[in-house]
PDB file of C-alpha atoms in Angstrom:
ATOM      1  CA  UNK A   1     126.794  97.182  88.649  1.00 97.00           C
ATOM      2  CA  UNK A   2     127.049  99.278  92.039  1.00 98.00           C
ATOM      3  CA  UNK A   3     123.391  99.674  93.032  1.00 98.00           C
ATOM      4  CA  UNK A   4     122.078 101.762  95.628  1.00 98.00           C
ATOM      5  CA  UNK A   5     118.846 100.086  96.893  1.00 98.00           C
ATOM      6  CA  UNK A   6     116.947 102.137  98.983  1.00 98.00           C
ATOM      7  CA  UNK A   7     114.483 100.594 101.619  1.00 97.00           C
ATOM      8  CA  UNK A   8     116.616  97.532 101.768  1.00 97.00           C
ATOM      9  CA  UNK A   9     115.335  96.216 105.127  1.00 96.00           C
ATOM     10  CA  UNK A  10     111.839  95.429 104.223  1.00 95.00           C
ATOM     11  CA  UNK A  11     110.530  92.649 103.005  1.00 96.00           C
ATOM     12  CA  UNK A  12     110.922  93.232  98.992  1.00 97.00           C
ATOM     13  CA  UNK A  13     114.470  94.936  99.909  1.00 98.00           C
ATOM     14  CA  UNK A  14     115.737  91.852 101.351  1.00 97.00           C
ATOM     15  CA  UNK A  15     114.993  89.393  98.711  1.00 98.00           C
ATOM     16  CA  UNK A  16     116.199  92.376  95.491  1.00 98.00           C
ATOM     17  CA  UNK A  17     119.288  92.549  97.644  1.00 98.00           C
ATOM     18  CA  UNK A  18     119.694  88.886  97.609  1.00 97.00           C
ATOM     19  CA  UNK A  19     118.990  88.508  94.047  1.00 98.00           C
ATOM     20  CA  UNK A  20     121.377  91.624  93.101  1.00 98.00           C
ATOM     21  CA  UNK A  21     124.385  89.947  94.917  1.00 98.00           C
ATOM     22  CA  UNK A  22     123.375  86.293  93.672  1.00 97.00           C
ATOM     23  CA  UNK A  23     124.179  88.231  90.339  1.00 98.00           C
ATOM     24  CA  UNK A  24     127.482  89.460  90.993  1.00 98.00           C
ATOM     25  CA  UNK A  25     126.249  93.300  91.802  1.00 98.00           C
ATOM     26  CA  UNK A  26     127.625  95.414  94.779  1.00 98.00           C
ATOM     27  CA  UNK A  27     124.613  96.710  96.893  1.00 98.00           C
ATOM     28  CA  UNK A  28     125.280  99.878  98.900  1.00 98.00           C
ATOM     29  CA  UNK A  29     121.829  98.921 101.142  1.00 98.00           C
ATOM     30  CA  UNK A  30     120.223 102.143 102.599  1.00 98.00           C
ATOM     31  CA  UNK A  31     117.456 101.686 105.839  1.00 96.00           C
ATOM     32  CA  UNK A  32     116.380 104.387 108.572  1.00 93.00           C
ATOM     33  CA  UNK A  33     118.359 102.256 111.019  1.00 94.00           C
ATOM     34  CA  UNK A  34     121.334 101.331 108.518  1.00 96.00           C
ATOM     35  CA  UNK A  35     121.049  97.851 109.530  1.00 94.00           C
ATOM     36  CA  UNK A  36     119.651  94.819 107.417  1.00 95.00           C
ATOM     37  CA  UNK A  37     119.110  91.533 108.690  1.00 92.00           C
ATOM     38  CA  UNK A  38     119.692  88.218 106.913  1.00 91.00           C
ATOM     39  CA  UNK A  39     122.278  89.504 104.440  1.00 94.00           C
ATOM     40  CA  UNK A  40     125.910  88.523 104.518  1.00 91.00           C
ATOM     41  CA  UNK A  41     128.156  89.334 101.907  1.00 96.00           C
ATOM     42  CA  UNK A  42     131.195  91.206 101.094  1.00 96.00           C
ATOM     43  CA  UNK A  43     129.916  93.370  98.133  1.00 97.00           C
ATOM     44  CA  UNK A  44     126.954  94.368 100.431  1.00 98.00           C
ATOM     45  CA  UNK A  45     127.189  97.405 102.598  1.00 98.00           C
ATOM     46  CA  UNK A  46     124.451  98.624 104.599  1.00 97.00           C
ATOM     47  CA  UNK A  47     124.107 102.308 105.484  1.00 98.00           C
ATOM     48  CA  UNK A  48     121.584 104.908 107.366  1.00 98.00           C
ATOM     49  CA  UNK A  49     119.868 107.238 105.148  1.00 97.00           C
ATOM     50  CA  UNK A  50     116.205 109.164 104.664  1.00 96.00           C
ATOM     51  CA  UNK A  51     114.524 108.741 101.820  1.00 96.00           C
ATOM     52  CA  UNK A  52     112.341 111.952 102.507  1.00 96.00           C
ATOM     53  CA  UNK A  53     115.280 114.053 102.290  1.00 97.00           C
ATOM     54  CA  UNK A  54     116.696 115.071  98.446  1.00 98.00           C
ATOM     55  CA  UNK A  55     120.430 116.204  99.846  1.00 98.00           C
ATOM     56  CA  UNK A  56     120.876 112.628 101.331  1.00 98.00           C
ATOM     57  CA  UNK A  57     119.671 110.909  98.428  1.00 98.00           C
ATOM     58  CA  UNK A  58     122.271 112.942  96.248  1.00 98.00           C
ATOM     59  CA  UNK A  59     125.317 112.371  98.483  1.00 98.00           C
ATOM     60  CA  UNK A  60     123.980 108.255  98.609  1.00 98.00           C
ATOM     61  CA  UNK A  61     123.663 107.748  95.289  1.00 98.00           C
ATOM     62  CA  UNK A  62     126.694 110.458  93.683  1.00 98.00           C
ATOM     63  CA  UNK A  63     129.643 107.215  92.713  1.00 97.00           C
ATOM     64  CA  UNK A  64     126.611 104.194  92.101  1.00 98.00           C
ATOM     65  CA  UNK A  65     125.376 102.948  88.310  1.00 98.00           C
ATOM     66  CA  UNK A  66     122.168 102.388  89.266  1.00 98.00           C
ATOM     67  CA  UNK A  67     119.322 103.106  91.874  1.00 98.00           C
ATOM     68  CA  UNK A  68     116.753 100.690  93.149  1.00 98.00           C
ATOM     69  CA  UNK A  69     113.620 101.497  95.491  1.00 98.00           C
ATOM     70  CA  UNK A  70     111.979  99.260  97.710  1.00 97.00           C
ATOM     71  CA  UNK A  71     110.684 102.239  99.604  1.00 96.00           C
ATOM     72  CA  UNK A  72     107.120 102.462 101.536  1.00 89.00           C
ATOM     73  CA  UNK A  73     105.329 103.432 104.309  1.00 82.00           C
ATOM     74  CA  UNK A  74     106.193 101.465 108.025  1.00 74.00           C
ATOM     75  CA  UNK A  75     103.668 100.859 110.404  1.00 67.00           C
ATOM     76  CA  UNK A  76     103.827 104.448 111.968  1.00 63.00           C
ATOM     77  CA  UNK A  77     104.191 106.566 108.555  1.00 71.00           C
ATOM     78  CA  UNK A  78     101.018 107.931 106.702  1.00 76.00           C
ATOM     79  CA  UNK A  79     100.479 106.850 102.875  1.00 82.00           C
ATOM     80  CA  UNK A  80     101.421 110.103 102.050  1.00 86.00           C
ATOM     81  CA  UNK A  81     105.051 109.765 102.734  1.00 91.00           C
ATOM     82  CA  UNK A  82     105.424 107.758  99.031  1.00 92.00           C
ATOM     83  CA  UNK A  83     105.071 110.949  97.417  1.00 91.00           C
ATOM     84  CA  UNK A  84     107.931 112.886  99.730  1.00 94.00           C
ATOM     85  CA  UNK A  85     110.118 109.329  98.814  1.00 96.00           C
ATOM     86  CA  UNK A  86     109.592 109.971  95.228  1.00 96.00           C
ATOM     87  CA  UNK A  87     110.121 113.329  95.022  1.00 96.00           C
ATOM     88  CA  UNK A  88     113.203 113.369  97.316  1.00 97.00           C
ATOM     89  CA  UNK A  89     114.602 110.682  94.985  1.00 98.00           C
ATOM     90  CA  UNK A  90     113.559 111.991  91.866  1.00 98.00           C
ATOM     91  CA  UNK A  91     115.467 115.355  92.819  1.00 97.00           C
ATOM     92  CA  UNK A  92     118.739 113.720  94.615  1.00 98.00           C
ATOM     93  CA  UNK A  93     119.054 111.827  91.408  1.00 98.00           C
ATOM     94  CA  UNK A  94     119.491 114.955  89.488  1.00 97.00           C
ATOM     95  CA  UNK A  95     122.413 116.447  91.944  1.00 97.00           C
ATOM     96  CA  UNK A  96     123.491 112.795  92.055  1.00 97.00           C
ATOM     97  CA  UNK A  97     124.788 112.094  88.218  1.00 95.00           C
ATOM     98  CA  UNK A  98     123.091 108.983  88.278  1.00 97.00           C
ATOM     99  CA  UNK A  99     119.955 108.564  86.112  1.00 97.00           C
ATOM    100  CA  UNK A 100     118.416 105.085  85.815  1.00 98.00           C
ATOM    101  CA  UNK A 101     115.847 104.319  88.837  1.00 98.00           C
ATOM    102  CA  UNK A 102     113.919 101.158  89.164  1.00 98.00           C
ATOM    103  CA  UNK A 103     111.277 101.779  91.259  1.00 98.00           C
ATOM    104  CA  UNK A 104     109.301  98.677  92.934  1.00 98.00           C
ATOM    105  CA  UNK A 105     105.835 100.588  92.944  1.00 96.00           C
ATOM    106  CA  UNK A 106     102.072  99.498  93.316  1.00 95.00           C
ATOM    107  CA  UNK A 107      99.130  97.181  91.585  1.00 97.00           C
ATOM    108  CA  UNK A 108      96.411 100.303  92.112  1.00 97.00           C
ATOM    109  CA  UNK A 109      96.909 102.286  88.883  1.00 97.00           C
ATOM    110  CA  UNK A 110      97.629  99.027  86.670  1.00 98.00           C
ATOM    111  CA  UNK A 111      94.409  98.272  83.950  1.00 98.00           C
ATOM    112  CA  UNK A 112      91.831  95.512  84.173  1.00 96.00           C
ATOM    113  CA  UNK A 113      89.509  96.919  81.535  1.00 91.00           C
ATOM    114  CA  UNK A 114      89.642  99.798  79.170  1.00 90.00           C
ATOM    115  CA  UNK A 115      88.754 101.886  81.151  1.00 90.00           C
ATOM    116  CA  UNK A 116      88.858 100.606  84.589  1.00 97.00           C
ATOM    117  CA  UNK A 117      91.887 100.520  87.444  1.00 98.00           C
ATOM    118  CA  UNK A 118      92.036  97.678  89.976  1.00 98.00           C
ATOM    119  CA  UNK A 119      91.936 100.141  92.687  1.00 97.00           C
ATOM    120  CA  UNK A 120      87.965 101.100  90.665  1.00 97.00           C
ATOM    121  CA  UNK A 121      86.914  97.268  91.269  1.00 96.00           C
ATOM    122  CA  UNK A 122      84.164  96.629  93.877  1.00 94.00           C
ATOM    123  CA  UNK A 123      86.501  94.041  95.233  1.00 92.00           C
ATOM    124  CA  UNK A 124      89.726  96.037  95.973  1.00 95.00           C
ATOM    125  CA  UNK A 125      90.473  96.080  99.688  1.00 94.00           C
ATOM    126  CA  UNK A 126      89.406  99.396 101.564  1.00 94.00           C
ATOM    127  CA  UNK A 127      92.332  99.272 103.985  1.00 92.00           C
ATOM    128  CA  UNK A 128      94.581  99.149 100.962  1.00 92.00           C
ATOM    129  CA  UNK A 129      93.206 102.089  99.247  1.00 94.00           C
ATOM    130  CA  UNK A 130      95.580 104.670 100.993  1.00 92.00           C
ATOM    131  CA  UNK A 131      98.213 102.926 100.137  1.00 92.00           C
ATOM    132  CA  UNK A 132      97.243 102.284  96.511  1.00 94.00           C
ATOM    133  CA  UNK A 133      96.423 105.814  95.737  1.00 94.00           C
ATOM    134  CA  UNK A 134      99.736 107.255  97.249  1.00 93.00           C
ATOM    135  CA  UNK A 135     101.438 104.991  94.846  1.00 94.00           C
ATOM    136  CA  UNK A 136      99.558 106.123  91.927  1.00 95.00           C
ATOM    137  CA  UNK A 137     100.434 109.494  92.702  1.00 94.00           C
ATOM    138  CA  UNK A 138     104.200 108.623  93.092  1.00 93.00           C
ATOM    139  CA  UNK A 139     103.561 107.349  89.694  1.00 96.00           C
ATOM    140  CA  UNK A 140     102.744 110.335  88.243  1.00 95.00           C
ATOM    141  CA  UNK A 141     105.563 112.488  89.367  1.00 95.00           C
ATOM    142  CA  UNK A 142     107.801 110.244  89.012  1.00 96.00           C
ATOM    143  CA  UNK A 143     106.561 109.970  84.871  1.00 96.00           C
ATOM    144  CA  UNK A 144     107.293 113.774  84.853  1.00 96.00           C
ATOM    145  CA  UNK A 145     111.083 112.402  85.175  1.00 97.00           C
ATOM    146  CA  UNK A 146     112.045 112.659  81.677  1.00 96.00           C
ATOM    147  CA  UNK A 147     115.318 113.781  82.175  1.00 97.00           C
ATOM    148  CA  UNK A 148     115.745 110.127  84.141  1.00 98.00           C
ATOM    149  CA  UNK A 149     115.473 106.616  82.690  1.00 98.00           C
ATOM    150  CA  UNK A 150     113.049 105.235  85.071  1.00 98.00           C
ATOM    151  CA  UNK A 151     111.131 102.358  85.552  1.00 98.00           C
ATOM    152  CA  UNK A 152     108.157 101.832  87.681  1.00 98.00           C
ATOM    153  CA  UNK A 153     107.637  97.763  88.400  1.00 98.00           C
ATOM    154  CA  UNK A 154     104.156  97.049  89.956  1.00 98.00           C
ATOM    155  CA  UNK A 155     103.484  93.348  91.419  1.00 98.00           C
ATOM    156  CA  UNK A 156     100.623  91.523  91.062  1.00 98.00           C
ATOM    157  CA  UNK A 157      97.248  92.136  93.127  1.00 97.00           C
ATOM    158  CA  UNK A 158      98.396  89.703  95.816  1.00 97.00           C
ATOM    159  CA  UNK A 159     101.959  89.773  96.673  1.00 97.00           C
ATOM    160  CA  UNK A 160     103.633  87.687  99.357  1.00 97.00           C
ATOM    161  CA  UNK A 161     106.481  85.405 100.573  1.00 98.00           C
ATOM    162  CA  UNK A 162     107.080  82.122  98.654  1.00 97.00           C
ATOM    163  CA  UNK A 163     108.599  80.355  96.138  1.00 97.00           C
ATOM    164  CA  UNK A 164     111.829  81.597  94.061  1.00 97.00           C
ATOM    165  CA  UNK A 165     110.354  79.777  90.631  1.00 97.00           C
ATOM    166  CA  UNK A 166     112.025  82.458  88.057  1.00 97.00           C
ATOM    167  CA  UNK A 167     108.860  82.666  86.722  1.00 97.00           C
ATOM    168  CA  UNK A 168     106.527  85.736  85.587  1.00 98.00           C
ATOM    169  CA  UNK A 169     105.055  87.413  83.179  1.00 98.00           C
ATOM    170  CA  UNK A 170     104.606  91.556  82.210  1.00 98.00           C
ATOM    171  CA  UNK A 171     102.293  93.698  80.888  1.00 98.00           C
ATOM    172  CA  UNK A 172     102.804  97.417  80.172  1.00 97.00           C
ATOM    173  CA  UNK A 173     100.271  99.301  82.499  1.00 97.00           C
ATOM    174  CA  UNK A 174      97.799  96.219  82.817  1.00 98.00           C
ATOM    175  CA  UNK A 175      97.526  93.535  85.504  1.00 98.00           C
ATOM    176  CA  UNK A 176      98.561  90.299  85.057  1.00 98.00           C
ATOM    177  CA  UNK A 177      96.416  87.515  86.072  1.00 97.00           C
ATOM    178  CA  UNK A 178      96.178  83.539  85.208  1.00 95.00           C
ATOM    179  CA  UNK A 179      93.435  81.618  83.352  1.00 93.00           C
ATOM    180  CA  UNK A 180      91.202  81.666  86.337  1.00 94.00           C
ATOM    181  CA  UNK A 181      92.035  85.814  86.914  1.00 93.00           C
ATOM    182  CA  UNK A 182      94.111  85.388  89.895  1.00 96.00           C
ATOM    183  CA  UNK A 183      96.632  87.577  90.241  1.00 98.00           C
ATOM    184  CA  UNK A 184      99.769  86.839  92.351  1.00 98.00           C
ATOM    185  CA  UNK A 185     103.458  86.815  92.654  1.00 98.00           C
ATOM    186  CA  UNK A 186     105.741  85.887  95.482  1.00 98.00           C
ATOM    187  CA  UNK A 187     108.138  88.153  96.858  1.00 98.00           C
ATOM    188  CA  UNK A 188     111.138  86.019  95.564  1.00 98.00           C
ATOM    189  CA  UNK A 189     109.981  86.189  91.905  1.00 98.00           C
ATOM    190  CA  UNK A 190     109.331  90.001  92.328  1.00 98.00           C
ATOM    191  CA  UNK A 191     112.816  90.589  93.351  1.00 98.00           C
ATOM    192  CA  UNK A 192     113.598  88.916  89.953  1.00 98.00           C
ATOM    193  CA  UNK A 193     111.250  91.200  88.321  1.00 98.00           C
ATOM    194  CA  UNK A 194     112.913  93.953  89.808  1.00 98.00           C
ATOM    195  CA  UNK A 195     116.549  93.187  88.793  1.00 98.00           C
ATOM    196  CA  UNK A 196     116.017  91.522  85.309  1.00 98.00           C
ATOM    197  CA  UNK A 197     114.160  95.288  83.885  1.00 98.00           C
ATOM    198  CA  UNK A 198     117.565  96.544  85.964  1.00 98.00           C
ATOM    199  CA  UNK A 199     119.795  95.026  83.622  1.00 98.00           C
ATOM    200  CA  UNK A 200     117.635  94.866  80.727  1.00 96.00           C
ATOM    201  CA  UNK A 201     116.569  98.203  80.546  1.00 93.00           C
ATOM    202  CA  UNK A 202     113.753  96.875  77.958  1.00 93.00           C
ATOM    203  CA  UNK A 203     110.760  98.922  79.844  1.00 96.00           C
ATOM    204  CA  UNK A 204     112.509 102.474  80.272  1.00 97.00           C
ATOM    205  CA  UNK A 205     109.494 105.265  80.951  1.00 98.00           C
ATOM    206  CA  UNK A 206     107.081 102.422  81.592  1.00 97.00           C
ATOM    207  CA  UNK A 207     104.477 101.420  84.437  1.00 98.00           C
ATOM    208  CA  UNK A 208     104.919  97.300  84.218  1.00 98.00           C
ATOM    209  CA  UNK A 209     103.138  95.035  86.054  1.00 98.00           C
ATOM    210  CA  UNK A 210     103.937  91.852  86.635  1.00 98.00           C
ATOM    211  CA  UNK A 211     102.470  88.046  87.968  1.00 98.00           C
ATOM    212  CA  UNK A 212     102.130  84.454  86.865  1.00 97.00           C
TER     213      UNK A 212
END
């Protein structure tokens, strides 16, 4: 496929880049600065663009299969700026012709209980509760999409640089944990998270969440 990944110089972006061209995709790589480090390849081009800004989106994406996000706020940005990304994609998608949209999202909305979100738990980080709730709300407008065959790909509670095992496991709209209820991915298996439902297409209109 020709995949437009959006937010391809952070740290997620990096590694689905990596995993989309260690799969034979071309990756049309989209930053602020339109420069991302530690890639070198041929099929991977690497372009300015504002995620914030529907017209750009459209012109980006108009000519690609396939959009990926790795979008979120920088240091300097407010929480707040998810929902602008998601609606500015949502809407340059529709000007765009292009209609499936993996988005790499957040852990906050997933389920551990009936009736209780990990962002509810007495243990959920206070400093990561802007963050969290932003992405819930991208969430929701985003599942408004139905004229777009997105899917929304949350990591586990603890996400972070390791080991490429090519291991996970999913869960529709509940977080995945092990025996002991960790819950924990690395970045590298997240990437493959992120590009297997790309291919697959198995979770269309679906908040997954994924971990060991």
């Amino acid at each position: 496929m020709d995949v437009l990944l959006l937010g391809a110089s952070g740290r997620i972006g990096q590694r689905t880049a990596a995993e989309l061209l260690e799969r034979g995709h071309s990756v049309t790589g989209v930053s602020r600065s339109g420069t991302v480090e530690g890639i070198d390849s041929d099929e991977f081009v690497a372009v300015a663009g504002d995620a914030t800004d529907p017209g750009d989106i459209a012109k980006l994406a108009t000519g690609h299969d396939a959009v990926v996000s790795a979008l979120g706020p920088s240091d300097d940005e407010s929480a707040e700026v998810l929902t602008e990304m998601i609606s500015a994609v949502v809407d340059g998608l529709r000007h765009s012709g292009v209609d499936r949209l993996v988005w790499a999202g957040g852990a906050g909305g997933l389920r551990v209980g009936p009736e209780t979100l990990l962002i509810e738990t007495e243990d959920f980080p206070a400093e990561w509760e802007p963050v969290a709730r932003a992405a819930i709300e991208a969430y929701d407008r985003l599942s408004e999409a139905d004229d777009l065959a997105w899917t929304y790909v949350a990591p586990a509670a603890l996400i972070e640089p390791g080991e490429r095992t090519g291991q996970y496991r999913t869960a529709e709209r509940e977080l995945v944990a092990d025996e002991e209820g960790d819950s924990y991915i690395s970045m590298e298996d997240f990437a493959i998270a992120l590009v297997d439902e790309l291919e697959a297409e198995n979770a269309v209109h679906t908040y997954l969440g994924t971990g060991y």
